[in-house]
Coordinates of C-alpha atoms in Angstrom, one line a residue:
M1 CA 98.5 126.4 -16.6
E2 CA 101.4 127.7 -17.8
I3 CA 104.5 127.7 -15.5
N4 CA 107.1 130.7 -15.7
K5 CA 109.6 129.1 -13.2
I6 CA 110.8 125.5 -12.3
I7 CA 113.0 124.3 -9.6
K8 CA 114.2 120.8 -10.1
A9 CA 114.9 118.6 -6.8
K10 CA 115.8 114.7 -7.0
I11 CA 114.9 112.4 -4.2
E12 CA 117.3 109.4 -3.9
F13 CA 116.5 106.4 -1.6
T14 CA 118.6 103.7 -0.1
D15 CA 117.4 101.2 -2.3
G16 CA 119.0 103.2 -5.5
N17 CA 115.6 104.3 -6.5
V18 CA 115.3 108.2 -7.7
I19 CA 112.3 110.5 -8.0
N20 CA 112.8 113.7 -10.0
L21 CA 110.6 116.3 -9.0
E22 CA 109.6 119.7 -10.8
L23 CA 108.7 122.7 -8.2
Y24 CA 106.7 125.3 -9.0
P25 CA 107.3 128.5 -6.5
E26 CA 105.0 130.6 -8.9
Y27 CA 101.8 128.7 -7.4
A28 CA 103.1 127.7 -3.8
P29 CA 106.0 130.2 -2.7
I30 CA 105.9 129.5 1.0
S31 CA 105.9 125.4 0.1
V32 CA 108.9 125.5 -2.6
S33 CA 110.7 127.8 -0.3
N34 CA 110.1 125.5 3.0
F35 CA 110.9 122.6 0.9
V36 CA 114.1 123.8 -0.8
G37 CA 115.4 125.0 2.5
L38 CA 114.8 121.8 4.3
C39 CA 116.4 119.9 1.5
K40 CA 119.6 122.4 1.4
A41 CA 120.0 121.6 5.3
H42 CA 119.9 117.8 4.5
F43 CA 116.7 117.6 6.9
Y44 CA 115.1 115.0 4.8
D45 CA 118.3 112.9 5.0
G46 CA 117.6 109.4 6.5
L47 CA 113.6 110.1 6.9
C48 CA 111.6 107.3 5.7
F49 CA 108.1 107.2 3.9
H50 CA 106.0 106.5 6.8
R51 CA 102.5 106.2 5.3
V52 CA 101.8 104.2 2.2
I53 CA 98.2 103.7 0.6
D54 CA 97.9 102.1 -2.6
G55 CA 95.9 104.0 -5.2
F56 CA 96.4 107.1 -3.0
M57 CA 99.6 108.7 -1.9
I58 CA 102.9 108.0 -0.5
Q59 CA 103.6 110.1 2.4
G60 CA 107.3 111.2 4.1
G61 CA 109.5 113.9 5.4
G62 CA 108.7 113.6 9.3
F63 CA 110.0 110.3 10.7
V64 CA 112.9 107.8 11.1
W65 CA 112.4 104.3 11.3
D66 CA 114.3 102.9 14.1
D67 CA 114.0 99.2 14.3
R68 CA 114.1 99.1 18.2
R69 CA 111.7 102.1 18.8
G70 CA 109.7 102.4 15.5
L71 CA 108.6 105.8 13.9
L72 CA 110.4 108.7 15.8
Q73 CA 109.2 112.3 14.7
K74 CA 111.7 114.9 13.7
E75 CA 110.1 118.2 13.9
S76 CA 110.1 121.4 12.0
S77 CA 108.5 124.8 11.8
Q78 CA 104.8 125.3 10.5
I79 CA 104.0 127.4 7.3
K80 CA 100.7 128.6 5.7
G81 CA 98.6 126.5 3.6
E82 CA 98.7 127.5 0.1
F83 CA 95.3 126.1 -1.3
K84 CA 92.0 127.4 -2.3
S85 CA 90.2 126.8 1.0
N86 CA 92.8 128.8 2.8
G87 CA 92.8 131.9 0.6
V88 CA 95.5 131.2 -1.9
N89 CA 94.9 130.6 -5.6
N90 CA 97.1 127.2 -6.2
P91 CA 95.8 125.8 -9.6
I92 CA 97.8 122.6 -9.3
K93 CA 95.8 119.5 -9.4
H94 CA 96.2 116.6 -7.5
V95 CA 97.0 114.4 -10.2
K96 CA 99.1 111.2 -10.2
G97 CA 102.8 112.2 -9.6
T98 CA 101.6 115.5 -7.9
I99 CA 103.8 116.5 -4.5
S100 CA 102.1 118.3 -2.1
M101 CA 102.5 119.5 1.6
A102 CA 100.9 117.0 4.2
R103 CA 99.0 118.6 7.2
T104 CA 96.8 117.8 10.3
M105 CA 93.0 119.6 10.0
V106 CA 94.6 122.9 11.1
K107 CA 95.2 124.8 7.8
D108 CA 98.4 126.2 8.4
S109 CA 100.0 123.4 9.8
A110 CA 102.2 121.7 7.3
S111 CA 105.9 121.7 8.2
S112 CA 108.4 119.1 6.5
Q113 CA 105.9 116.2 5.6
F114 CA 104.9 115.7 2.1
F115 CA 103.2 113.4 -0.2
I116 CA 103.2 112.2 -3.7
C117 CA 99.9 111.2 -5.5
V118 CA 100.0 107.5 -6.6
A119 CA 96.6 108.2 -8.5
D120 CA 94.6 111.4 -9.2
T121 CA 93.0 112.5 -6.3
P122 CA 90.8 115.5 -7.0
H123 CA 89.2 115.3 -3.8
L124 CA 92.5 117.4 -2.3
D125 CA 92.4 119.9 -4.9
G126 CA 91.7 123.2 -3.2
E127 CA 92.5 121.5 0.4
Y128 CA 96.2 120.9 0.2
A129 CA 99.1 122.9 -1.0
A130 CA 100.2 121.0 -4.1
F131 CA 103.7 122.3 -5.3
G132 CA 105.2 120.2 -8.0
K133 CA 105.1 117.0 -9.7
C134 CA 107.2 114.0 -10.8
A135 CA 109.2 115.3 -13.6
D136 CA 109.3 112.4 -15.8
E137 CA 107.5 109.1 -16.1
E138 CA 110.2 106.7 -14.6
S139 CA 109.8 108.8 -11.5
V140 CA 106.0 108.5 -11.3
K141 CA 106.2 104.6 -11.7
V142 CA 109.0 104.5 -8.7
A143 CA 106.1 106.5 -6.6
V144 CA 103.4 104.1 -7.7
G145 CA 105.7 100.8 -7.2
Y146 CA 106.1 102.3 -3.5
G147 CA 102.6 102.9 -3.1
K148 CA 102.2 99.0 -3.9
V149 CA 104.7 97.8 -0.7
K150 CA 103.3 95.9 2.0
T151 CA 102.3 98.0 5.1
G152 CA 101.1 97.2 8.8
R153 CA 100.3 98.9 11.7
W154 CA 102.4 99.9 14.6
Q155 CA 101.5 101.8 17.6
Q156 CA 98.9 104.4 16.5
F157 CA 100.2 104.4 13.1
S158 CA 98.9 102.4 10.3
D159 CA 99.9 102.1 6.5
I160 CA 103.7 101.7 7.5
P161 CA 105.9 99.8 5.1
F162 CA 107.0 96.4 6.3
N163 CA 110.6 97.2 4.7
P164 CA 111.4 101.0 5.4
I165 CA 111.4 103.2 2.2
V166 CA 114.3 105.4 3.2
I167 CA 115.3 108.8 1.9
K168 CA 119.1 109.0 1.1
T169 CA 119.0 112.6 0.2
I170 CA 117.1 115.3 -1.6
T171 CA 118.9 117.7 -3.7
V172 CA 117.9 120.9 -5.3
E173 CA 119.4 122.2 -8.7
D174 CA 120.2 126.1 -8.4

């Protein structure tokens, strides 16, 4: 897979960790545009990774963790799912380090939530809109490390980190 244009982004966490990303608008222009727009609007600042499953993925971009009230959802507009089963030719594979849009069972329900694969997950290929990957090995290590944190349940939610993984900000290089 040859990539013509790459957009660089950086997720900074409140614990000092960083995940550098490469985004591929050539294969997922709607997803990349949506993500970049939300980053530039500081939508993700203060949100947490609310779903963490070791050997699978870490998911964030839709909730704030409040110590008294738990997970509080932050809403954004839905976009078209850019993947094969939804009529879009997107060749990006869900391998360790891939960033992809999260969604419900409705194919066009992605909004702000995304996940980073912490292992190869080929069963997601063609079913979820992958739109980039971790830009370096250290970033992959950070994602995999977050995948190993202790998790539990809160109300209807499971796989929530006991110690919140909070996004300080996500910046995009122009």
